[in-house]
Amino acid sequence: KLSHLTRSTGAGGLAQWVLVELQGEVEPRQSGELAGSLLGDLHYTHEGIPVLIVGHHILYGKVVQLEKPFAVLVKQGAGEPGAEPLARYGVTALIKTKLLFKTRPKPIITNVPKKV
Amino acid sequence: SLVIRGEKDEQAVLCSKDKTYDMKIADTSNMLLFIPGCKTPEQLKADPASCNIIHSQIAGFSNNYWELRRCRPKLRKLRKLLMEDPYKGPDSQKDQTSTFSQYTTEDLLSLIQASEEEILHELQVIDACKIEGYWRILEFDYEMKLLNHVTQLIDSESWSSNKVPLRTCLEELGSLEPTEMIEHILLSYGRKYTDAGEVYFEMHEDKICRAIAQMLLQNAVKFNLSEFQEVWQQSVPEGMTTKLDQLKGLALVDKNSRPETIFLLKVEDLPEDNQERFNSLFSIREKWTEVDITPYIQDLCAEKQTVGALLTKYARSSMQNGVKVYNSRRPIS
């Protein structure tokens, strides 16, 4: 009936994470799993524009300061009935920034045929 | 810390110490990846040494998240729980076996979807009191009996109702009722203060007149307005003046009937949900003026929302005899 949210104990303040927002879905290359797989490379241009290279696609995004920051919660404590009546969620991290990629991924062409 | 409250059949709310928020799951068609320790351009600029590849792990991903929206605390349930077993006085308690649930502060904190401060404030508003560790509401008749003891004493002692001494009240009335109850009724209907080391109460004229009106009105479906006003003025303590303004949210005057009538309509008996509240009001009366309807919708206003905004959303306005009136947006059966 009651769930408590508390700040996780730890040195210093809460960890700050970053959110990366992508349109559509991400699938593993072969029929592998997502866990442990490499997603891609994240770069920033000199102007601070985030650039994501996934497979042979390139995505351009922008850094957005979240109007409403997120708190990342991790459930702690027993979930069994009768064990502990209070479910606890620890606040693991805060997310105040997101990298939003909403432009269409462009294929990276490395070989441009020369005009004959 | 924050607390999520709600029973299995209720929608969850999140409470801070003094605020309540609705929790909703928000879906997005986008994919949200969480990356601990990922640096933003600003952070990298500030640290020019880190030009190497930083291996970051994606901690997880999701396409939904919980969204919080500040909401009105859901306090109707509090009143409902305490009304299950109103306190009727020390004598009646002996006959009762406790077949009813009784609620401590902790019980209420786990059952009511509101923050602690909002709950404690509401307990004060409804004049609840703690008896043997449990929060109780007084049964109205018992409450009036206690109030009557006090007003009669004020009259017989010829005190000013602004300076009612606690000590004498307890001495004179202590044989009739428990001293805690006498003090409770004084606190409910007066403002406590000290003067030269003695405790006094400045009685709330409006609240006393209002309670006496309720006592009169609950005995019939409706009353002839002028007859009621006469009886009402005669029933209140000497020196107090009755005014229809005191009855906002308690009673409604029908100015269209001949003769004019008045009947009991308590806002706390009306639905808590906005649409249901308006439906209920429009089934009681087809057209309302803003002045008449305001006391019955004031409590629905969200943070920074006005009565006018509510009326725009839930009602339609028109002119009747040069006065702006509101009626339902949809047909009411």
PDB file of N, CA and C in Angstrom, chain A residues 1-6 16-26 34 39 42 44-50 63 65 68 70 72-73 89 95 97 99-100 102, chain B residues 1-8 14 28-45 58-61 65-69 109-111:
ATOM      1  N   LYS A   1       0.810  -1.201   0.000  1.00  0.00           N
ATOM      2  CA  LYS A   1       0.000   0.000   0.000  1.00  0.00           C
ATOM      3  C   LYS A   1       0.848   1.256   0.000  1.00  0.00           C
ATOM      4  N   LEU A   2       1.975   1.185   0.680  1.00  0.00           N
ATOM      5  CA  LEU A   2       2.830   2.366   0.753  1.00  0.00           C
ATOM      6  C   LEU A   2       4.159   2.031   0.131  1.00  0.00           C
ATOM      7  N   SER A   3       4.670   2.950  -0.635  1.00  0.00           N
ATOM      8  CA  SER A   3       6.024   2.762  -1.143  1.00  0.00           C
ATOM      9  C   SER A   3       6.821   3.993  -0.803  1.00  0.00           C
ATOM     10  N   HIS A   4       8.011   3.796  -0.339  1.00  0.00           N
ATOM     11  CA  HIS A   4       8.849   4.928   0.027  1.00  0.00           C
ATOM     12  C   HIS A   4       9.925   5.164  -1.016  1.00  0.00           C
ATOM     13  N   LEU A   5      10.145   6.418  -1.341  1.00  0.00           N
ATOM     14  CA  LEU A   5      11.250   6.771  -2.224  1.00  0.00           C
ATOM     15  C   LEU A   5      12.281   7.499  -1.389  1.00  0.00           C
ATOM     16  N   THR A   6      13.484   7.026  -1.390  1.00  0.00           N
ATOM     17  CA  THR A   6      14.510   7.753  -0.643  1.00  0.00           C
ATOM     18  C   THR A   6      15.735   7.903  -1.524  1.00  0.00           C
ATOM     19  N   GLN A  16      24.515  12.023 -11.913  1.00  0.00           N
ATOM     20  CA  GLN A  16      23.779  12.658 -13.003  1.00  0.00           C
ATOM     21  C   GLN A  16      23.926  11.786 -14.226  1.00  0.00           C
ATOM     22  N   TRP A  17      22.832  11.346 -14.749  1.00  0.00           N
ATOM     23  CA  TRP A  17      22.880  10.564 -15.970  1.00  0.00           C
ATOM     24  C   TRP A  17      22.376  11.421 -17.128  1.00  0.00           C
ATOM     25  N   VAL A  18      22.553  10.894 -18.327  1.00  0.00           N
ATOM     26  CA  VAL A  18      22.049  11.582 -19.511  1.00  0.00           C
ATOM     27  C   VAL A  18      21.119  10.630 -20.243  1.00  0.00           C
ATOM     28  N   LEU A  19      20.081  11.195 -20.815  1.00  0.00           N
ATOM     29  CA  LEU A  19      19.115  10.412 -21.580  1.00  0.00           C
ATOM     30  C   LEU A  19      19.431  10.582 -23.060  1.00  0.00           C
ATOM     31  N   VAL A  20      19.388   9.487 -23.778  1.00  0.00           N
ATOM     32  CA  VAL A  20      19.510   9.580 -25.235  1.00  0.00           C
ATOM     33  C   VAL A  20      18.165   9.134 -25.795  1.00  0.00           C
ATOM     34  N   GLU A  21      17.544  10.003 -26.555  1.00  0.00           N
ATOM     35  CA  GLU A  21      16.225   9.691 -27.083  1.00  0.00           C
ATOM     36  C   GLU A  21      16.312   9.451 -28.581  1.00  0.00           C
ATOM     37  N   LEU A  22      15.873   8.267 -28.981  1.00  0.00           N
ATOM     38  CA  LEU A  22      15.927   7.890 -30.396  1.00  0.00           C
ATOM     39  C   LEU A  22      14.537   7.599 -30.900  1.00  0.00           C
ATOM     40  N   GLN A  23      14.310   7.912 -32.152  1.00  0.00           N
ATOM     41  CA  GLN A  23      13.020   7.545 -32.738  1.00  0.00           C
ATOM     42  C   GLN A  23      13.060   6.101 -33.179  1.00  0.00           C
ATOM     43  N   GLY A  24      11.930   5.439 -33.049  1.00  0.00           N
ATOM     44  CA  GLY A  24      11.868   4.058 -33.511  1.00  0.00           C
ATOM     45  C   GLY A  24      12.521   3.114 -32.531  1.00  0.00           C
ATOM     46  N   GLU A  25      12.962   2.009 -33.037  1.00  0.00           N
ATOM     47  CA  GLU A  25      13.523   0.981 -32.163  1.00  0.00           C
ATOM     48  C   GLU A  25      14.959   0.699 -32.521  1.00  0.00           C
ATOM     49  N   VAL A  26      15.659   0.148 -31.530  1.00  0.00           N
ATOM     50  CA  VAL A  26      17.026  -0.295 -31.783  1.00  0.00           C
ATOM     51  C   VAL A  26      17.021  -1.813 -31.762  1.00  0.00           C
ATOM     52  N   LEU A  34      20.650  -7.423 -27.155  1.00  0.00           N
ATOM     53  CA  LEU A  34      21.091  -6.047 -26.998  1.00  0.00           C
ATOM     54  C   LEU A  34      22.154  -5.949 -25.906  1.00  0.00           C
ATOM     55  N   LEU A  39      26.284  -0.125 -29.233  1.00  0.00           N
ATOM     56  CA  LEU A  39      25.256   0.635 -29.931  1.00  0.00           C
ATOM     57  C   LEU A  39      25.891   1.469 -31.035  1.00  0.00           C
ATOM     58  N   LEU A  42      29.267   8.099 -30.039  1.00  0.00           N
ATOM     59  CA  LEU A  42      28.681   9.419 -29.829  1.00  0.00           C
ATOM     60  C   LEU A  42      29.783  10.459 -29.923  1.00  0.00           C
ATOM     61  N   TYR A  44      30.593  14.865 -30.367  1.00  0.00           N
ATOM     62  CA  TYR A  44      30.034  16.227 -30.342  1.00  0.00           C
ATOM     63  C   TYR A  44      30.820  17.062 -31.321  1.00  0.00           C
ATOM     64  N   THR A  45      30.135  17.877 -32.097  1.00  0.00           N
ATOM     65  CA  THR A  45      30.847  18.801 -32.966  1.00  0.00           C
ATOM     66  C   THR A  45      31.380  19.950 -32.120  1.00  0.00           C
ATOM     67  N   HIS A  46      32.178  20.813 -32.758  1.00  0.00           N
ATOM     68  CA  HIS A  46      32.714  21.969 -32.022  1.00  0.00           C
ATOM     69  C   HIS A  46      31.611  22.876 -31.498  1.00  0.00           C
ATOM     70  N   GLU A  47      30.482  22.867 -32.209  1.00  0.00           N
ATOM     71  CA  GLU A  47      29.351  23.690 -31.760  1.00  0.00           C
ATOM     72  C   GLU A  47      28.541  22.990 -30.671  1.00  0.00           C
ATOM     73  N   GLY A  48      28.938  21.794 -30.293  1.00  0.00           N
ATOM     74  CA  GLY A  48      28.233  21.079 -29.227  1.00  0.00           C
ATOM     75  C   GLY A  48      27.049  20.268 -29.711  1.00  0.00           C
ATOM     76  N   ILE A  49      26.999  20.018 -31.012  1.00  0.00           N
ATOM     77  CA  ILE A  49      25.890  19.217 -31.540  1.00  0.00           C
ATOM     78  C   ILE A  49      26.249  17.734 -31.425  1.00  0.00           C
ATOM     79  N   PRO A  50      25.375  16.953 -30.815  1.00  0.00           N
ATOM     80  CA  PRO A  50      25.684  15.524 -30.682  1.00  0.00           C
ATOM     81  C   PRO A  50      25.477  14.790 -32.005  1.00  0.00           C
ATOM     82  N   VAL A  63      21.193  18.883 -27.890  1.00  0.00           N
ATOM     83  CA  VAL A  63      21.218  18.778 -26.428  1.00  0.00           C
ATOM     84  C   VAL A  63      20.016  19.548 -25.894  1.00  0.00           C
ATOM     85  N   GLN A  65      17.925  20.649 -22.418  1.00  0.00           N
ATOM     86  CA  GLN A  65      17.815  20.683 -20.950  1.00  0.00           C
ATOM     87  C   GLN A  65      16.368  20.347 -20.615  1.00  0.00           C
ATOM     88  N   LYS A  68      11.342  19.175 -17.097  1.00  0.00           N
ATOM     89  CA  LYS A  68      11.043  18.378 -15.902  1.00  0.00           C
ATOM     90  C   LYS A  68      12.086  17.269 -15.824  1.00  0.00           C
ATOM     91  N   PHE A  70      14.212  13.978 -14.772  1.00  0.00           N
ATOM     92  CA  PHE A  70      13.789  12.649 -14.359  1.00  0.00           C
ATOM     93  C   PHE A  70      14.571  12.184 -13.149  1.00  0.00           C
ATOM     94  N   VAL A  72      15.758   8.502 -11.567  1.00  0.00           N
ATOM     95  CA  VAL A  72      15.847   7.082 -11.888  1.00  0.00           C
ATOM     96  C   VAL A  72      15.661   6.305 -10.590  1.00  0.00           C
ATOM     97  N   LEU A  73      14.671   5.422 -10.568  1.00  0.00           N
ATOM     98  CA  LEU A  73      14.362   4.683  -9.345  1.00  0.00           C
ATOM     99  C   LEU A  73      14.763   3.234  -9.481  1.00  0.00           C
ATOM    100  N   TYR A  89      11.881   2.371  -3.017  1.00  0.00           N
ATOM    101  CA  TYR A  89      12.569   2.723  -4.254  1.00  0.00           C
ATOM    102  C   TYR A  89      13.687   3.670  -3.892  1.00  0.00           C
ATOM    103  N   ILE A  95      18.313  12.809 -14.056  1.00  0.00           N
ATOM    104  CA  ILE A  95      18.598  13.108 -15.459  1.00  0.00           C
ATOM    105  C   ILE A  95      18.049  14.487 -15.761  1.00  0.00           C
ATOM    106  N   THR A  97      19.447  16.285 -18.544  1.00  0.00           N
ATOM    107  CA  THR A  97      19.796  16.584 -19.935  1.00  0.00           C
ATOM    108  C   THR A  97      19.458  15.400 -20.814  1.00  0.00           C
ATOM    109  N   LEU A  99      19.848  13.928 -24.978  1.00  0.00           N
ATOM    110  CA  LEU A  99      20.345  14.102 -26.345  1.00  0.00           C
ATOM    111  C   LEU A  99      19.252  13.547 -27.236  1.00  0.00           C
ATOM    112  N   LEU A 100      18.596  14.446 -27.942  1.00  0.00           N
ATOM    113  CA  LEU A 100      17.433  14.061 -28.728  1.00  0.00           C
ATOM    114  C   LEU A 100      17.829  13.895 -30.195  1.00  0.00           C
ATOM    115  N   LYS A 102      16.115  13.161 -33.543  1.00  0.00           N
ATOM    116  CA  LYS A 102      14.836  12.922 -34.213  1.00  0.00           C
ATOM    117  C   LYS A 102      14.896  13.133 -35.706  1.00  0.00           C
TER     118      LYS A 102
ATOM    119  N   SER B   1      11.835  12.415   2.214  1.00  0.00           N
ATOM    120  CA  SER B   1      11.545  11.314   1.279  1.00  0.00           C
ATOM    121  C   SER B   1      10.114  11.453   0.769  1.00  0.00           C
ATOM    122  N   LEU B   2       9.812  10.648  -0.221  1.00  0.00           N
ATOM    123  CA  LEU B   2       8.500  10.699  -0.852  1.00  0.00           C
ATOM    124  C   LEU B   2       7.801   9.378  -0.632  1.00  0.00           C
ATOM    125  N   VAL B   3       6.487   9.400  -0.674  1.00  0.00           N
ATOM    126  CA  VAL B   3       5.723   8.182  -0.426  1.00  0.00           C
ATOM    127  C   VAL B   3       4.695   7.991  -1.522  1.00  0.00           C
ATOM    128  N   ILE B   4       4.574   6.762  -2.002  1.00  0.00           N
ATOM    129  CA  ILE B   4       3.499   6.436  -2.940  1.00  0.00           C
ATOM    130  C   ILE B   4       2.377   5.833  -2.123  1.00  0.00           C
ATOM    131  N   ARG B   5       1.183   6.369  -2.269  1.00  0.00           N
ATOM    132  CA  ARG B   5       0.048   5.888  -1.474  1.00  0.00           C
ATOM    133  C   ARG B   5      -1.092   5.425  -2.358  1.00  0.00           C
ATOM    134  N   GLY B   6      -1.769   4.412  -1.901  1.00  0.00           N
ATOM    135  CA  GLY B   6      -2.965   3.983  -2.608  1.00  0.00           C
ATOM    136  C   GLY B   6      -3.279   2.539  -2.318  1.00  0.00           C
ATOM    137  N   GLU B   7      -4.561   2.245  -2.259  1.00  0.00           N
ATOM    138  CA  GLU B   7      -4.970   0.849  -2.090  1.00  0.00           C
ATOM    139  C   GLU B   7      -5.092   0.221  -3.478  1.00  0.00           C
ATOM    140  N   LYS B   8      -5.302  -1.090  -3.502  1.00  0.00           N
ATOM    141  CA  LYS B   8      -5.268  -1.799  -4.783  1.00  0.00           C
ATOM    142  C   LYS B   8      -6.270  -1.253  -5.786  1.00  0.00           C
ATOM    143  N   LEU B  14       1.680  10.181  -5.477  1.00  0.00           N
ATOM    144  CA  LEU B  14       2.959  10.366  -4.823  1.00  0.00           C
ATOM    145  C   LEU B  14       2.843  11.558  -3.892  1.00  0.00           C
ATOM    146  N   THR B  28       5.950   6.789 -24.781  1.00  0.00           N
ATOM    147  CA  THR B  28       6.478   7.509 -25.921  1.00  0.00           C
ATOM    148  C   THR B  28       6.840   6.498 -26.980  1.00  0.00           C
ATOM    149  N   SER B  29       6.675   6.875 -28.244  1.00  0.00           N
ATOM    150  CA  SER B  29       7.055   5.941 -29.298  1.00  0.00           C
ATOM    151  C   SER B  29       8.561   5.945 -29.467  1.00  0.00           C
ATOM    152  N   ASN B  30       9.216   6.940 -28.850  1.00  0.00           N
ATOM    153  CA  ASN B  30      10.674   6.991 -28.928  1.00  0.00           C
ATOM    154  C   ASN B  30      11.291   6.057 -27.908  1.00  0.00           C
ATOM    155  N   MET B  31      12.554   5.806 -28.090  1.00  0.00           N
ATOM    156  CA  MET B  31      13.279   4.947 -27.170  1.00  0.00           C
ATOM    157  C   MET B  31      14.153   5.824 -26.290  1.00  0.00           C
ATOM    158  N   LEU B  32      14.095   5.603 -25.015  1.00  0.00           N
ATOM    159  CA  LEU B  32      14.876   6.405 -24.081  1.00  0.00           C
ATOM    160  C   LEU B  32      15.993   5.531 -23.522  1.00  0.00           C
ATOM    161  N   LEU B  33      17.214   5.940 -23.753  1.00  0.00           N
ATOM    162  CA  LEU B  33      18.371   5.189 -23.257  1.00  0.00           C
ATOM    163  C   LEU B  33      18.991   5.966 -22.105  1.00  0.00           C
ATOM    164  N   PHE B  34      19.301   5.268 -21.021  1.00  0.00           N
ATOM    165  CA  PHE B  34      19.919   5.975 -19.889  1.00  0.00           C
ATOM    166  C   PHE B  34      21.399   5.674 -19.870  1.00  0.00           C
ATOM    167  N   ILE B  35      22.181   6.735 -19.816  1.00  0.00           N
ATOM    168  CA  ILE B  35      23.618   6.552 -19.879  1.00  0.00           C
ATOM    169  C   ILE B  35      24.267   7.212 -18.675  1.00  0.00           C
ATOM    170  N   PRO B  36      24.682   6.386 -17.699  1.00  0.00           N
ATOM    171  CA  PRO B  36      25.361   6.977 -16.540  1.00  0.00           C
ATOM    172  C   PRO B  36      26.683   7.584 -16.963  1.00  0.00           C
ATOM    173  N   GLY B  37      26.979   8.722 -16.401  1.00  0.00           N
ATOM    174  CA  GLY B  37      28.315   9.288 -16.624  1.00  0.00           C
ATOM    175  C   GLY B  37      28.538   9.845 -17.998  1.00  0.00           C
ATOM    176  N   CYS B  38      27.504   9.872 -18.830  1.00  0.00           N
ATOM    177  CA  CYS B  38      27.699  10.433 -20.174  1.00  0.00           C
ATOM    178  C   CYS B  38      27.942  11.925 -20.044  1.00  0.00           C
ATOM    179  N   LYS B  39      28.909  12.454 -20.764  1.00  0.00           N
ATOM    180  CA  LYS B  39      29.226  13.863 -20.605  1.00  0.00           C
ATOM    181  C   LYS B  39      28.532  14.702 -21.679  1.00  0.00           C
ATOM    182  N   THR B  40      28.159  15.896 -21.276  1.00  0.00           N
ATOM    183  CA  THR B  40      27.551  16.839 -22.207  1.00  0.00           C
ATOM    184  C   THR B  40      28.669  17.668 -22.837  1.00  0.00           C
ATOM    185  N   PRO B  41      28.397  18.354 -23.931  1.00  0.00           N
ATOM    186  CA  PRO B  41      29.447  19.162 -24.567  1.00  0.00           C
ATOM    187  C   PRO B  41      30.105  20.148 -23.603  1.00  0.00           C
ATOM    188  N   GLU B  42      29.297  20.756 -22.733  1.00  0.00           N
ATOM    189  CA  GLU B  42      29.845  21.731 -21.780  1.00  0.00           C
ATOM    190  C   GLU B  42      30.882  21.076 -20.885  1.00  0.00           C
ATOM    191  N   GLN B  43      30.538  19.881 -20.421  1.00  0.00           N
ATOM    192  CA  GLN B  43      31.441  19.188 -19.503  1.00  0.00           C
ATOM    193  C   GLN B  43      32.748  18.805 -20.195  1.00  0.00           C
ATOM    194  N   LEU B  44      32.645  18.418 -21.468  1.00  0.00           N
ATOM    195  CA  LEU B  44      33.850  18.025 -22.191  1.00  0.00           C
ATOM    196  C   LEU B  44      34.719  19.236 -22.468  1.00  0.00           C
ATOM    197  N   LYS B  45      34.090  20.378 -22.799  1.00  0.00           N
ATOM    198  CA  LYS B  45      34.839  21.606 -23.062  1.00  0.00           C
ATOM    199  C   LYS B  45      35.621  22.024 -21.845  1.00  0.00           C
ATOM    200  N   ILE B  58      25.269   1.728 -21.627  1.00  0.00           N
ATOM    201  CA  ILE B  58      23.852   2.118 -21.532  1.00  0.00           C
ATOM    202  C   ILE B  58      23.260   1.296 -20.400  1.00  0.00           C
ATOM    203  N   ALA B  59      22.839   1.965 -19.368  1.00  0.00           N
ATOM    204  CA  ALA B  59      22.348   1.249 -18.184  1.00  0.00           C
ATOM    205  C   ALA B  59      21.019   0.574 -18.454  1.00  0.00           C
ATOM    206  N   GLY B  60      20.256   1.130 -19.328  1.00  0.00           N
ATOM    207  CA  GLY B  60      18.942   0.540 -19.594  1.00  0.00           C
ATOM    208  C   GLY B  60      18.201   1.402 -20.595  1.00  0.00           C
ATOM    209  N   PHE B  61      17.036   0.933 -20.956  1.00  0.00           N
ATOM    210  CA  PHE B  61      16.217   1.728 -21.866  1.00  0.00           C
ATOM    211  C   PHE B  61      14.749   1.517 -21.525  1.00  0.00           C
ATOM    212  N   TYR B  65       7.508   6.169 -18.849  1.00  0.00           N
ATOM    213  CA  TYR B  65       8.020   6.720 -17.592  1.00  0.00           C
ATOM    214  C   TYR B  65       6.828   7.203 -16.775  1.00  0.00           C
ATOM    215  N   TRP B  66       7.073   7.423 -15.486  1.00  0.00           N
ATOM    216  CA  TRP B  66       6.011   7.931 -14.622  1.00  0.00           C
ATOM    217  C   TRP B  66       6.027   9.440 -14.658  1.00  0.00           C
ATOM    218  N   GLU B  67       4.855  10.001 -14.821  1.00  0.00           N
ATOM    219  CA  GLU B  67       4.755  11.450 -14.845  1.00  0.00           C
ATOM    220  C   GLU B  67       3.951  11.893 -13.632  1.00  0.00           C
ATOM    221  N   LEU B  68       4.397  12.973 -13.018  1.00  0.00           N
ATOM    222  CA  LEU B  68       3.699  13.473 -11.841  1.00  0.00           C
ATOM    223  C   LEU B  68       2.958  14.753 -12.171  1.00  0.00           C
ATOM    224  N   ARG B  69       1.749  14.867 -11.694  1.00  0.00           N
ATOM    225  CA  ARG B  69       1.010  16.112 -11.848  1.00  0.00           C
ATOM    226  C   ARG B  69       0.403  16.458 -10.500  1.00  0.00           C
ATOM    227  N   LEU B 109      -2.405   7.792   7.532  1.00  0.00           N
ATOM    228  CA  LEU B 109      -1.322   8.031   6.584  1.00  0.00           C
ATOM    229  C   LEU B 109      -1.218   6.905   5.565  1.00  0.00           C
ATOM    230  N   SER B 110      -1.603   5.714   5.934  1.00  0.00           N
ATOM    231  CA  SER B 110      -1.490   4.623   4.960  1.00  0.00           C
ATOM    232  C   SER B 110      -2.759   4.433   4.143  1.00  0.00           C
ATOM    233  N   LEU B 111      -3.862   5.051   4.566  1.00  0.00           N
ATOM    234  CA  LEU B 111      -5.125   4.848   3.849  1.00  0.00           C
ATOM    235  C   LEU B 111      -5.540   6.025   2.981  1.00  0.00           C
TER     236      LEU B 111
END
